[in-house]
Every structure is written in structure tokens, then in C-alpha cells.
Short mmCIF file of C-alpha atoms and ligand atoms in Angstrom, two decimals:
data_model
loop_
_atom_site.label_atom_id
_atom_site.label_comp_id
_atom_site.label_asym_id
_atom_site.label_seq_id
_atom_site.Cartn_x
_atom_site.Cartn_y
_atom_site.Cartn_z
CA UNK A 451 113.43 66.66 75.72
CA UNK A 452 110.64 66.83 73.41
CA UNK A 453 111.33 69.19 70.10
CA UNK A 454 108.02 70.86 69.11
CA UNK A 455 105.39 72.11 71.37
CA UNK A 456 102.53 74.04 71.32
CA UNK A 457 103.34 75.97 73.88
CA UNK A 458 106.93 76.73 75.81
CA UNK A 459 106.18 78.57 79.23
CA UNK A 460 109.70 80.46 80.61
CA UNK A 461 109.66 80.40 84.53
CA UNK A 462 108.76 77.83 86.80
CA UNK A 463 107.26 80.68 89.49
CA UNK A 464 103.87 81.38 90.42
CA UNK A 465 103.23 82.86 87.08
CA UNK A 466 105.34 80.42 84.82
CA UNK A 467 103.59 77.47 86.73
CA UNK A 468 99.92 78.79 86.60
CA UNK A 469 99.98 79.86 82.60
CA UNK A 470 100.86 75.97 81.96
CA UNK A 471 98.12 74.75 83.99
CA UNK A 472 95.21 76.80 82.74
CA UNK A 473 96.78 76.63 79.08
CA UNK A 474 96.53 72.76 79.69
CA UNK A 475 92.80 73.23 81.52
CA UNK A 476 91.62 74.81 78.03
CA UNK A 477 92.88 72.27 75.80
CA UNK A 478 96.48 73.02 75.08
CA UNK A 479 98.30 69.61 76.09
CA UNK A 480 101.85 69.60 74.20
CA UNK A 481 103.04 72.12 76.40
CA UNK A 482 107.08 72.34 78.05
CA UNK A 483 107.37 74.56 81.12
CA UNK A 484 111.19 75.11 81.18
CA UNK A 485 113.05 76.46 84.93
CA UNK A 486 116.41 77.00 84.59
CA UNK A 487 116.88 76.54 88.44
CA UNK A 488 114.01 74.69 90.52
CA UNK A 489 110.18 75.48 90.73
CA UNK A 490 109.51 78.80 93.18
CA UNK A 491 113.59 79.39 92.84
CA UNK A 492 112.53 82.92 92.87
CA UNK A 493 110.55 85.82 93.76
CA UNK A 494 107.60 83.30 94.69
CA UNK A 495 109.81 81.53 96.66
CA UNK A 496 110.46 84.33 98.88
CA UNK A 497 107.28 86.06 98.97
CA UNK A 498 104.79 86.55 101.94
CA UNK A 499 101.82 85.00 100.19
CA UNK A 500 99.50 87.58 101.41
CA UNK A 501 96.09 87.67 98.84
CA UNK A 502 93.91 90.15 99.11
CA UNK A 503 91.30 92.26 96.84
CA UNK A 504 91.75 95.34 97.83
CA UNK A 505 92.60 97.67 94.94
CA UNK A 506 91.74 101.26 93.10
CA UNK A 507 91.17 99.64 89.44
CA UNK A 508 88.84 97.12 87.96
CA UNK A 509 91.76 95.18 86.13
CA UNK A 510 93.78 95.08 89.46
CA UNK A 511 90.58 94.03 91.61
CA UNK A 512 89.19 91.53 88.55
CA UNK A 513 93.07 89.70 88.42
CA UNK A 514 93.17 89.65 92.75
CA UNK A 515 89.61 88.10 92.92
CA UNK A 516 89.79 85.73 90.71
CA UNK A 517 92.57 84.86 92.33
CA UNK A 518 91.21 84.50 96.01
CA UNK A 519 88.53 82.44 94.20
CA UNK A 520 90.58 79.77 92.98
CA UNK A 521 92.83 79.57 96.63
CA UNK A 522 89.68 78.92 98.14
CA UNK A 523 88.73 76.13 95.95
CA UNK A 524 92.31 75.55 94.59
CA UNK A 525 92.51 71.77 96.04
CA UNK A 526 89.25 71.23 93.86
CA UNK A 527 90.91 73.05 90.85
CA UNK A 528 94.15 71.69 90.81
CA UNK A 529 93.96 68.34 93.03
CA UNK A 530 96.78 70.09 94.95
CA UNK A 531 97.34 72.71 97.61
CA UNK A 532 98.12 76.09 98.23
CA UNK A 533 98.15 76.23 102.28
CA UNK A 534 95.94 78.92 101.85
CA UNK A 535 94.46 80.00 105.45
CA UNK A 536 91.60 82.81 105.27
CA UNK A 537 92.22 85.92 107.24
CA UNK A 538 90.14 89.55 107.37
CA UNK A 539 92.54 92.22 105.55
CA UNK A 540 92.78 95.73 107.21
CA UNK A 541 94.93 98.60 105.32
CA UNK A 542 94.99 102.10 107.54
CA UNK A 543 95.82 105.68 106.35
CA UNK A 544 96.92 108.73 108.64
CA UNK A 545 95.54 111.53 107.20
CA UNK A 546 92.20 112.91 105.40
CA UNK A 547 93.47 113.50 102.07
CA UNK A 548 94.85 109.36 102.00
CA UNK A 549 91.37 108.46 102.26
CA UNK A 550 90.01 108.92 98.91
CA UNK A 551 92.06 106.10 98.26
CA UNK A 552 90.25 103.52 100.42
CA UNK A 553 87.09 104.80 99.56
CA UNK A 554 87.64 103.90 95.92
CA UNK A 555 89.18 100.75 96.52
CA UNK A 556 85.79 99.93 98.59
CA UNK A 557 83.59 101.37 95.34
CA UNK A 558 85.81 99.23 92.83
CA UNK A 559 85.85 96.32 95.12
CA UNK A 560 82.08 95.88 95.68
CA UNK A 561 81.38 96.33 92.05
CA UNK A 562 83.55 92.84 91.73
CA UNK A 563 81.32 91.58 95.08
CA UNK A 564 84.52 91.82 97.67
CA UNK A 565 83.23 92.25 101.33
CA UNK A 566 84.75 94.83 102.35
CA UNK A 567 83.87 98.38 104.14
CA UNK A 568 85.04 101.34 105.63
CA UNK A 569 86.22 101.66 109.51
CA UNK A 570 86.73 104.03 111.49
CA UNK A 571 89.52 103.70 114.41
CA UNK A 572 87.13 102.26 117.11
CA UNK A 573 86.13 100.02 114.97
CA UNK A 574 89.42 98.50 113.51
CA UNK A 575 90.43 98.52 117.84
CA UNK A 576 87.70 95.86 117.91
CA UNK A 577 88.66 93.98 115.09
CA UNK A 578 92.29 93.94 116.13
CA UNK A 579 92.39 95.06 119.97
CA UNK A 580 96.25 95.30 119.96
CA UNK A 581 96.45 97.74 117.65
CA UNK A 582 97.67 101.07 118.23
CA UNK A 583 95.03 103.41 116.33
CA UNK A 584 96.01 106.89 117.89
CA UNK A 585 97.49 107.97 114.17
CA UNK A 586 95.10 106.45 112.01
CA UNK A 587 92.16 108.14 110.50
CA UNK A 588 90.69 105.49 108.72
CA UNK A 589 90.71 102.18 107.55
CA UNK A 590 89.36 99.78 104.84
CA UNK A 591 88.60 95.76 106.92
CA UNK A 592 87.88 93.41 103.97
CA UNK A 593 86.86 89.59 104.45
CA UNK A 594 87.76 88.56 101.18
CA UNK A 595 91.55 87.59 101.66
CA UNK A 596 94.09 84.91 103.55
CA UNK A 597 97.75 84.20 102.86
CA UNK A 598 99.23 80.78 101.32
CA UNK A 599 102.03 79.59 100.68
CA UNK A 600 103.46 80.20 97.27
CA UNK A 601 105.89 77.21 97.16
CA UNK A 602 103.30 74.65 97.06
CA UNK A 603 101.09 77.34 94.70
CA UNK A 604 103.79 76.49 92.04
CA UNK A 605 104.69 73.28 92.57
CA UNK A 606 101.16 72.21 92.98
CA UNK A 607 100.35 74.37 89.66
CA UNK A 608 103.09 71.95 87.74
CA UNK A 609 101.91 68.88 89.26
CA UNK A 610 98.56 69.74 87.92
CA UNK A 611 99.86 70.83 84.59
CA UNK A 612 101.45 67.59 84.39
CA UNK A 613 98.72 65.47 84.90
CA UNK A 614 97.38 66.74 81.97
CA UNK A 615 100.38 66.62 80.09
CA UNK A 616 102.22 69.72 80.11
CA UNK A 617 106.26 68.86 80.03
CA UNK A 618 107.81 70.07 82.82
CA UNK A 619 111.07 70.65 82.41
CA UNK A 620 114.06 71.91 85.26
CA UNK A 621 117.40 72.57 85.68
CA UNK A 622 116.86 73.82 82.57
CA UNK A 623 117.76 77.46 81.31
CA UNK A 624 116.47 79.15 78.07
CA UNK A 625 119.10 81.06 76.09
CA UNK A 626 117.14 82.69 73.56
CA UNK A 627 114.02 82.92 72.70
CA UNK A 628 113.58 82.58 68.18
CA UNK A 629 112.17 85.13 66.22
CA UNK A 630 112.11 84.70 62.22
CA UNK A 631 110.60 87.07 59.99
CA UNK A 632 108.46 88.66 63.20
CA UNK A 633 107.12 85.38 64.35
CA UNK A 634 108.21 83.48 67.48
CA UNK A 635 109.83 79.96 66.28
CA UNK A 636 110.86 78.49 69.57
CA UNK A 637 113.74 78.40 72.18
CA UNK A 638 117.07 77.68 72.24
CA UNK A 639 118.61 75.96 75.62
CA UNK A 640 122.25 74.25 75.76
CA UNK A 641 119.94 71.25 75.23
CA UNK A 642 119.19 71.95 71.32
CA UNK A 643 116.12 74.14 70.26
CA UNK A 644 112.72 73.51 70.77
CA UNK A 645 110.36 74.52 68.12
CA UNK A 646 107.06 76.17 69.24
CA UNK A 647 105.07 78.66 67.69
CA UNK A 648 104.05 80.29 71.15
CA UNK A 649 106.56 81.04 73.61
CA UNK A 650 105.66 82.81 77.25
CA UNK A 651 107.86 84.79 79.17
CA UNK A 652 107.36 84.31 82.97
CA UNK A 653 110.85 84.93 84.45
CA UNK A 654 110.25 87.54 86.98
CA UNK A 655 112.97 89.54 87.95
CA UNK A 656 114.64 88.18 84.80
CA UNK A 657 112.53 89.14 82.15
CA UNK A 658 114.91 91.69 80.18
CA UNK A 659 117.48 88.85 79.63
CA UNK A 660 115.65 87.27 77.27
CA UNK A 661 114.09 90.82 75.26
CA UNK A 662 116.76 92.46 75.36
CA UNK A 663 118.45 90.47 72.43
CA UNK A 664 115.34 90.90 70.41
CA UNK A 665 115.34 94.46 70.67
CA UNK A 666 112.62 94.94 73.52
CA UNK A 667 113.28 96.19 77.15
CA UNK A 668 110.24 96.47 79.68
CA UNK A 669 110.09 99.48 82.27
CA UNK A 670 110.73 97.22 85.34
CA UNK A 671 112.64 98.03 88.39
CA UNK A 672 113.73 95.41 90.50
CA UNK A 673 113.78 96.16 94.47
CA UNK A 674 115.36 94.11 97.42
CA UNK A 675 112.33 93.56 100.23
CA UNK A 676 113.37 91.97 103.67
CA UNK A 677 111.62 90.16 105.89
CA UNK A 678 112.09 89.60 109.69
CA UNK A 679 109.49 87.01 111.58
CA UNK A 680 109.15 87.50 115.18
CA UNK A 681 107.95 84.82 117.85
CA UNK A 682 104.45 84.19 118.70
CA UNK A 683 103.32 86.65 121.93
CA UNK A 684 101.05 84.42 124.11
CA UNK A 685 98.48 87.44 124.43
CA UNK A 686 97.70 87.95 121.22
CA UNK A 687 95.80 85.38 118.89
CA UNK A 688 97.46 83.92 115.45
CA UNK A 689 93.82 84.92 113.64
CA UNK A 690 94.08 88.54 113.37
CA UNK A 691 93.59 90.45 110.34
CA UNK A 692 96.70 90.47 108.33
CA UNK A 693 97.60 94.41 107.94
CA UNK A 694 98.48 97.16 105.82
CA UNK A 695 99.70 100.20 107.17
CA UNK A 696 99.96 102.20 103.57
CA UNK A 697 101.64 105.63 104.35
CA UNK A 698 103.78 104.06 106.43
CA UNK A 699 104.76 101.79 103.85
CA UNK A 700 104.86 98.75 106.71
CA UNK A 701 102.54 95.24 106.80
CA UNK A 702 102.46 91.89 108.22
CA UNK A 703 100.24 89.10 108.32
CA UNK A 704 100.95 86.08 111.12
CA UNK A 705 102.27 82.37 110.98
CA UNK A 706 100.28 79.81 111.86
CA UNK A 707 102.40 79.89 115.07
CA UNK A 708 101.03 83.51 115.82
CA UNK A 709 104.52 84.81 114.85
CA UNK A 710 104.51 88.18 112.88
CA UNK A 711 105.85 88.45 109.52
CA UNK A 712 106.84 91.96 109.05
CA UNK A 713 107.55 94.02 105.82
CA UNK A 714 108.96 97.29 105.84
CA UNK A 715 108.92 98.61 102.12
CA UNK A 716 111.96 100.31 101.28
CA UNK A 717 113.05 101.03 97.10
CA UNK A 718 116.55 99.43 97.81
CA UNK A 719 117.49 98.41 94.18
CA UNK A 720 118.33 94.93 93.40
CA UNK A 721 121.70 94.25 92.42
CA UNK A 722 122.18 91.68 90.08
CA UNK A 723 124.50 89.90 91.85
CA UNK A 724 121.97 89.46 94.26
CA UNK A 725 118.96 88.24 92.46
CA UNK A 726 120.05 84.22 92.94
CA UNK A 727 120.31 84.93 96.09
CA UNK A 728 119.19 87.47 98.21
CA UNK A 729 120.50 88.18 101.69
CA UNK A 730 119.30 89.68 104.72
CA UNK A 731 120.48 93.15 105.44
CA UNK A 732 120.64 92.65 109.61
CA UNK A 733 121.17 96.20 109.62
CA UNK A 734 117.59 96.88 109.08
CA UNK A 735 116.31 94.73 111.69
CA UNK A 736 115.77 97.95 113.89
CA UNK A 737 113.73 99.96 111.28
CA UNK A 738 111.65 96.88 110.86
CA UNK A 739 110.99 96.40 114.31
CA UNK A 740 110.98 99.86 115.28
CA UNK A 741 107.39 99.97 112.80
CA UNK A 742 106.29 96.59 114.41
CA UNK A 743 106.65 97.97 117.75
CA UNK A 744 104.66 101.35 117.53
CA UNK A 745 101.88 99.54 115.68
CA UNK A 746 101.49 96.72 117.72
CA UNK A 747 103.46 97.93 121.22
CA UNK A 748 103.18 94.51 122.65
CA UNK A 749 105.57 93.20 119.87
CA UNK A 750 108.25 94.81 122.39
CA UNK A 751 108.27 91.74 124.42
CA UNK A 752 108.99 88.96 121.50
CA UNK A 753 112.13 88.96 119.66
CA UNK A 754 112.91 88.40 116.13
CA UNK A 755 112.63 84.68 115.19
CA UNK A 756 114.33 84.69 111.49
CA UNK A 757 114.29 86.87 108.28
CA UNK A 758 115.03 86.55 104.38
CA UNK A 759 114.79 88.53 101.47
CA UNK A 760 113.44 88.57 98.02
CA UNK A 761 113.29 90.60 94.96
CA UNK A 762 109.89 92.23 93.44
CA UNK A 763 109.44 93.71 90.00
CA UNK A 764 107.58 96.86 89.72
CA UNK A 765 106.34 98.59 86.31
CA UNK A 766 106.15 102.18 86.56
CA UNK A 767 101.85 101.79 87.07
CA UNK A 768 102.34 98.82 89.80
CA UNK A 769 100.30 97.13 87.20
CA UNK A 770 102.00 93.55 85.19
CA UNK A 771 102.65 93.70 81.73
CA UNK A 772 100.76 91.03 79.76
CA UNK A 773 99.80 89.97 76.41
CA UNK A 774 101.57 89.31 72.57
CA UNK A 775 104.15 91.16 71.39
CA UNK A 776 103.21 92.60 68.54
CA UNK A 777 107.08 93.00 67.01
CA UNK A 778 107.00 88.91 67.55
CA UNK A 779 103.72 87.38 66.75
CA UNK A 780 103.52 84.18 68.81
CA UNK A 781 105.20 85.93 72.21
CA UNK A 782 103.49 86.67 75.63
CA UNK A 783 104.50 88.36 77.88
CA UNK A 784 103.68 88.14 81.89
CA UNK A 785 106.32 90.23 83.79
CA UNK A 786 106.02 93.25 86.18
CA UNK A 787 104.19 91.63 88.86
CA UNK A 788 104.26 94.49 90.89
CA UNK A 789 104.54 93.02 94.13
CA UNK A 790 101.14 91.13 94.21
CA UNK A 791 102.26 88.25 91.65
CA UNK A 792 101.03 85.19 93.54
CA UNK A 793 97.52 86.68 94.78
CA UNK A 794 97.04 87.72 90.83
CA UNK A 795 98.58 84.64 89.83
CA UNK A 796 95.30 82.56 88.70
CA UNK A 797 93.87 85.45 86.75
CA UNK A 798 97.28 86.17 85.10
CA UNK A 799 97.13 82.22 83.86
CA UNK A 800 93.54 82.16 83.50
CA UNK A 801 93.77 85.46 81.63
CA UNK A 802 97.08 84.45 79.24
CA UNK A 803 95.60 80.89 78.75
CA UNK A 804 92.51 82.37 77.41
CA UNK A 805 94.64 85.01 74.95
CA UNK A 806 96.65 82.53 73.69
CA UNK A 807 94.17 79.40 73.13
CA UNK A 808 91.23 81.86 72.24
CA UNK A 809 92.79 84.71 70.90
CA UNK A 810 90.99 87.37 73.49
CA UNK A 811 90.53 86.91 77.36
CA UNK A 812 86.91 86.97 78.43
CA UNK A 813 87.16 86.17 81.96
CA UNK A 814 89.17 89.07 82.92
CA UNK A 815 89.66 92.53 80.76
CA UNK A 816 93.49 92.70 80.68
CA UNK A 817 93.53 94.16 77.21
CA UNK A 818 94.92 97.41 78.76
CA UNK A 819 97.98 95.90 79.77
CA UNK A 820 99.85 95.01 77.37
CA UNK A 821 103.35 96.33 77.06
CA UNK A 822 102.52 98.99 74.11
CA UNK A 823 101.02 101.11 77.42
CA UNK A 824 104.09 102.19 78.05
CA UNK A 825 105.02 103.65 74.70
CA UNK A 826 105.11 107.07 74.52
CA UNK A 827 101.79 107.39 77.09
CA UNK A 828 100.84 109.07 80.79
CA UNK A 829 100.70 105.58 82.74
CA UNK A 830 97.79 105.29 85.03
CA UNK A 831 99.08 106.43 88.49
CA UNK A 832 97.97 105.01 91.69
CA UNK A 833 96.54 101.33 90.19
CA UNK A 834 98.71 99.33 92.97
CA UNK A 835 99.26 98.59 96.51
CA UNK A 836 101.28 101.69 97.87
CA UNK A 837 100.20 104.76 97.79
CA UNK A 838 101.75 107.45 95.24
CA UNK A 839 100.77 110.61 96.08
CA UNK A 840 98.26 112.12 97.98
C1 FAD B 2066 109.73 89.53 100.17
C2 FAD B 2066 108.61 89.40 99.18
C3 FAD B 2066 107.30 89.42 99.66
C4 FAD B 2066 106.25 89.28 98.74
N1 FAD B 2066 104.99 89.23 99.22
C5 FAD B 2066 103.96 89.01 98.37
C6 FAD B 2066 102.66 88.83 98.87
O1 FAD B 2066 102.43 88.89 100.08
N2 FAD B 2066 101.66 88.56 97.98
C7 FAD B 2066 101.89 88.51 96.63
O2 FAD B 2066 100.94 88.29 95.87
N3 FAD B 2066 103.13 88.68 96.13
C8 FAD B 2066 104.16 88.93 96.96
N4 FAD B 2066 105.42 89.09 96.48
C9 FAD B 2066 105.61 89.17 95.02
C10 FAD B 2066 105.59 87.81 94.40
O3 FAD B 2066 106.47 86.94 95.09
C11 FAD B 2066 105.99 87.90 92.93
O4 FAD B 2066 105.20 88.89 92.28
C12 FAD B 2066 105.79 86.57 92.22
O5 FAD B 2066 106.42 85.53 92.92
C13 FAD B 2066 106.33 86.66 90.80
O6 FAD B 2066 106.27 85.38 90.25
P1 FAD B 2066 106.96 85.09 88.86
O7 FAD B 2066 106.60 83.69 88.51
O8 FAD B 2066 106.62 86.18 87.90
O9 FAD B 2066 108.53 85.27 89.11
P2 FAD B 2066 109.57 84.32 89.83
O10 FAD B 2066 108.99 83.65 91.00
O11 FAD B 2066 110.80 85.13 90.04
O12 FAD B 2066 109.84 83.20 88.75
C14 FAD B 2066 110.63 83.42 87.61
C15 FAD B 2066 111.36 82.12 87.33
O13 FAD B 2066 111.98 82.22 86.05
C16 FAD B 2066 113.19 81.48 86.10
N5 FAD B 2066 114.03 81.93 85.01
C17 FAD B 2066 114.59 83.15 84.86
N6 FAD B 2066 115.28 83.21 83.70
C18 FAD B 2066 115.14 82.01 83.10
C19 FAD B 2066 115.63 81.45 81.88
N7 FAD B 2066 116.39 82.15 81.05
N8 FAD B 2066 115.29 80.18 81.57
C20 FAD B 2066 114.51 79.44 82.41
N9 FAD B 2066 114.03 79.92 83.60
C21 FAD B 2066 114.35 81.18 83.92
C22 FAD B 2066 113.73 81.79 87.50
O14 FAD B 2066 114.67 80.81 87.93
C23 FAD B 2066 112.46 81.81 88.34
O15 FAD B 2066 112.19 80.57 88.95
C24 FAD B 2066 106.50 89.18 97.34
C25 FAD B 2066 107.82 89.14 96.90
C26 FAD B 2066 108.87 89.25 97.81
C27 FAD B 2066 110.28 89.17 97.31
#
């Protein structure tokens, strides 16, 4: 293992993986990208993969399409790729006073040139016929959106990085991150130290391990999410618009096969005996299904087809935490993902690339989200993907 770099990157996820590639795409080469487990070994490697652009805040809507912008064209960007299959994106609300939310995510979103509009019920039953549209009121259908799969995001983010020299490194934890005098210095890893005068943190779920020692703790829950995939139905078409059903805290999005892969949101905190490994809580099956069924009755007649489970991180504005530290010049952060890491994750390595190699980000405005937000301030409610309040 080398002994100096530029650059160490923590986390071989989504984020980990796609902060070493765009640090190496802007000119920082001596760069080690240390995984204590395997690449995608975990949130990304459980996640859904959905991407979509669909949100009530320029920072959240700049991150998701720049994202959706580089899955498009990621094989071009990163010689690799993401599996990334384009699909319209429909999110429903039940009642008048939940629209004001879909209305501004429309406004925000076509100030960052996202095609998306408002529908009314007859006109999300024509965009997705089998859907039951008796409770809705209205709905946002965007065309700006797909899902992918976030294995091959990450691994094909560290193949790139390697190519143009990053170190990657696995099997490889990080024990502590070195501060001196208020200025990063490296890592340490039962390997020996590595000296670096930039270190980032990207280990999801994880990320408190390594602060907590130096005196910093980030506001981030960490819930359990299951997932149950049923079999295809023969009626019903694998293209349909993957869905978001936001008061009822419930979405899916399709396989390939036409299968539905169904999400029922539920704050079930994360044990930490559970974050290697995550299992599937059967007993929820029936909740999940139950949501599946009376939005799409002819789910009914297929039966569940397999499930896992994964753990998100959430910051108390459903907005990531990234940028320096000030107490530790020389450490970024890039934790909270808020349950939208991989669809943000080429802004959030685009964006952190840009901080570190040219001091500021100009490609995306993340300056309000660095970790000082949190100090002693009202967050800003309502920035993320489920609805929190009326
Ligand atoms: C069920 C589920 C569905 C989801 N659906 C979606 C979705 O549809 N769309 C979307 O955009 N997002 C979704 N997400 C969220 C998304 O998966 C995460 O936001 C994203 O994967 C976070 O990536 P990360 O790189 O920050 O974290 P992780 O993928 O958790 O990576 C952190 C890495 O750091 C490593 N690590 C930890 N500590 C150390 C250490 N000390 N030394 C070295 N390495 C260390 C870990 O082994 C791990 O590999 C979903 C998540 C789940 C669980």
C-alpha cells in the first residue's frame, strides 16, 4: 500500500466510488479509495436504484439532475455501466393541502429544465391504466428519470477511477482518521498509516465511527427499509412509470422482468448489529403487499418473488451533509444521503471533487450543506422525498 496520497476517499459505495473518479477526472491522480469490506458492501448495494428529479429545493433538484445526466451518458463518462433503463416518474398525493408540494417541485424542477408537469387522475389512468386513482387528487408525471443498478454504478465508478490512477484499495478498514494541530494528516488502518493531507468520509451508515473520536457527531438516523419483489403479471407491461405514492409513504418501480419492486417506508431504526447485514422482516410481507394490492389491484394475482433489506441514513432536513470540516482543515465530509444517495451520487462527486481540487464547487451550489447547518439553526423542512407535514 502506497504511504502518501493526495487524496484518501473512505467508502467504496456509490458516494466513496464517485468522489475518486471525478477527483481523478479534475486532475487529482495519487488518490487511495480504501473499503473495509467489498465495493457496494452497503447501503448501495441494497438500494432500489430509482433516479429521479423530482424535488422542492434547487440544491436537491441541481444534485438529482446532474445526476440523471451523467446515467444517461455514464458509459461515455466513465467507459463503464450503470444498467440504467429510462422510465417516466409519477408521485401522487390524496388530498388538496399535499399539493402545494408537487406544484413546487414542478416550479423548482423546470427552472433546472426537468420535463415534468402536473396530472390530474384521468390523466395519470392513461399513463399507467392499472392504476387505482379513486384516492388520488393529483399527481406530478416527470420524463426525466429511470432506475440502474447501483452495483455496477460503484464498481464501474472504481474501475474508472483506476484507469486514471486512483488506488483502490479493499478489504481494507480505516481505524482513524489523523488530525494534528486542526489539520487532517492521514489514516491509520491495521496496515500502517497513510499520510494525506485530504481525507473524505463516504461511509454511509457508518459515518459517526470515524468522528466520533475526533470530537464530531452528525445528526443522522439510520432506518431499516425492506424490500419484497413480486413476479411479472402477464397483463401489465414492464415500462410503466416507476411510482411514488407520497402520503402513503409506498413506491415501486419494475424489473426488467415486469416484476414489481415494492417499498413500504416505515422509520424502523437500524440496529447496529444489523447494519453488515440486514435481514428481511417476513412479517411485513402483508403490509407491503397489502399497499401493492390497493394501488395496483391486479398485483392480487402474482405472488411475492424475493425480498432484502438495507439501511438509509437520513439528516434531520433529508438533505446530505457535505463539505470541509472546519475543526479539521483537510476533511470532507459526504454522509446523510437521505435516501436518494445513488441518483445524487454524480453531483455529490462532481460537487466534492470540485471543493476539494478548486476550493469552491461551481457546477452545483452545495455551499448550504455543510455540516455547520445543523449547529444551533431551524433546518429547512420539507427539502426531501417524503412528505413532512402538510
Ligand atoms: C432498500 C433501499 C432502497 C434504496 N433505494 C434508493 C433509490 O431508489 N434511489 C437512491 O438514489 N437511493 C436509494 N437508496 C439509498 C442509497 O442506497 C444510499 O443513499 C447510498 O447507497 C449511500 O451510498 P454511500 O456510498 O454513502 O454509503 P454505502 O453504500 O453504505 O457505502 C459506505 C461504505 O463505507 C464502508 N466503510 C464503512 N466504514 C468504513 C471504514 N472504517 N473503513 C473503510 N470502509 C468503511 C462500508 O463497508 C460501505 O461499503 C436506498 C437504500 C436502501 C437501503
Amino acid at each position: 500500500m502506497e504511504n502518501t496520497a493526495e487524496a484518501v476517499v473512505i467508502g467504496g459505495g456509490v458516494i466513496g466510488t464517485s468522489v475518486a473518479f471525478h477527483l481523478a477526472k479534475i486532475g487529482l491522480r495519487n488518490v487511495v479509495l480504501l473499503e473495509r469490506s467489498h465495493l457496494a458492501a452497503g447501503s448501495t448495494g441494497r438500494s432500489v436504484g430509482l433516479i429521479e428529479t423530482n424535488y422542492g429545493l434547487d440544491v436537491d433538484v441541481a444534485l438529482a439532475k446532474c445526476g440523471y445526466d451523467e446515467f444517461r451518458r455514464f458509459s461515455e463518462v466513465t467507459g463503464g455501466n450503470a444498467e440504467f433503463h429510462p422510465r417516466p416518474y409519477l408521485e401522487t398525493v390524496a388530498a388538496k393541502d399535499q399539493e402545494a408540494h408537487l406544484e413546487r417541485a414542478v416550479e423548482v424542477g423546470r427552472r433546472h429544465g426537468v420535463r415534468v408537469r402536473l396530472v390530474s387522475p384521468e390523466e395519470i389512468a392513461e399513463a399507467f391504466p392499472e392504476l387505482r386513482v379513486d384516492d388520488v387528487t393529483r399527481g406530478l408525471l416527470s420524463q426525466d428519470a429511470g432506475f440502474c443498478d447501483p452495483h455496477s454504478v460503484a464498481t464501474s465508478y472504481a474501475a474508472a477511477a483506476q484507469r486514471l490512477g486512483v488506488t483502490v484499495q479493499t478489504k481494507t478498514p480505516v481505524e482513524r482518521i489523523l488530525v494534528e494541530r486542526g489539520r487532517v494528516r492521514g489514516v491509520r488502518t491495521a496496515a500502517g498509516e497513510i499520510r494525506a493531507p485530504v481525507v473524505v468520509n463516504a461511509t454511509g451508515p457508518w459515518c459517526n465511527d470515524l468522528l466520533e473520536p475526533l470530537g464530531l457527531s452528525l445528526p443522522v438516523a439510520r432506518w431499516q427499509r425492506q424490500i419484497f419483489v413480486t413476479s411479472p403479471h402477464p397483463d401489465i407491461p414492464n415500462d410503466r412509470p416507476m411510482y411514488i405514492d407520497l402520503p402513503g409513504r409506498f413506491y415501486f418501480r419494475q424489473e426488467l422482468s415486469g416484476g414489481f419492486v415494492l417499498g413500504l417506508v416505515e422509520d424502523d431504526p437500524a440496529q447496529e448489529s444489523e447494519l453488515a447485514n440486514p435481514e428481511t422482516d417476513w412479517a411485513f410481507k402483508a403490509r407491503a403487499v397489502e399497499a401493492a394490492v390497493h394501488r395496483v389491484p391486479k398485483l392480487a394475482e402474482t405472488s411475492i418473488a424475493s425480498a432484502w433489506s438495507g439501511v438509509v441514513t437520513f439528516t434531520p432536513d433529508q438533505l446530505p451533509v457535505l463539505g470541509p470540516v472546519k475543526e479539521a482543515a483537510g476533511l470532507y465530509l459526504a454522509n446523510g444521503m437521505s435516501g436518494y444517495g445513488v441518483m445524487i451520487s454524480p453531483g455529490v462527486g462532481t460537487a466534492l471533487a470540485e471543493m476539494i481540487v478548486r476550493g469552491e464547487s461551481k457546477t452545483i451550489d452545495v455551499s448550504g450543506l455543510g455540516y455547520g447547518r445543523f449547529h444551533g439553526k431551524d433546518v429547512v423542512q420539507g427539502a426531501g422525498l417524503w412528505l413532512s407535514g402538510p
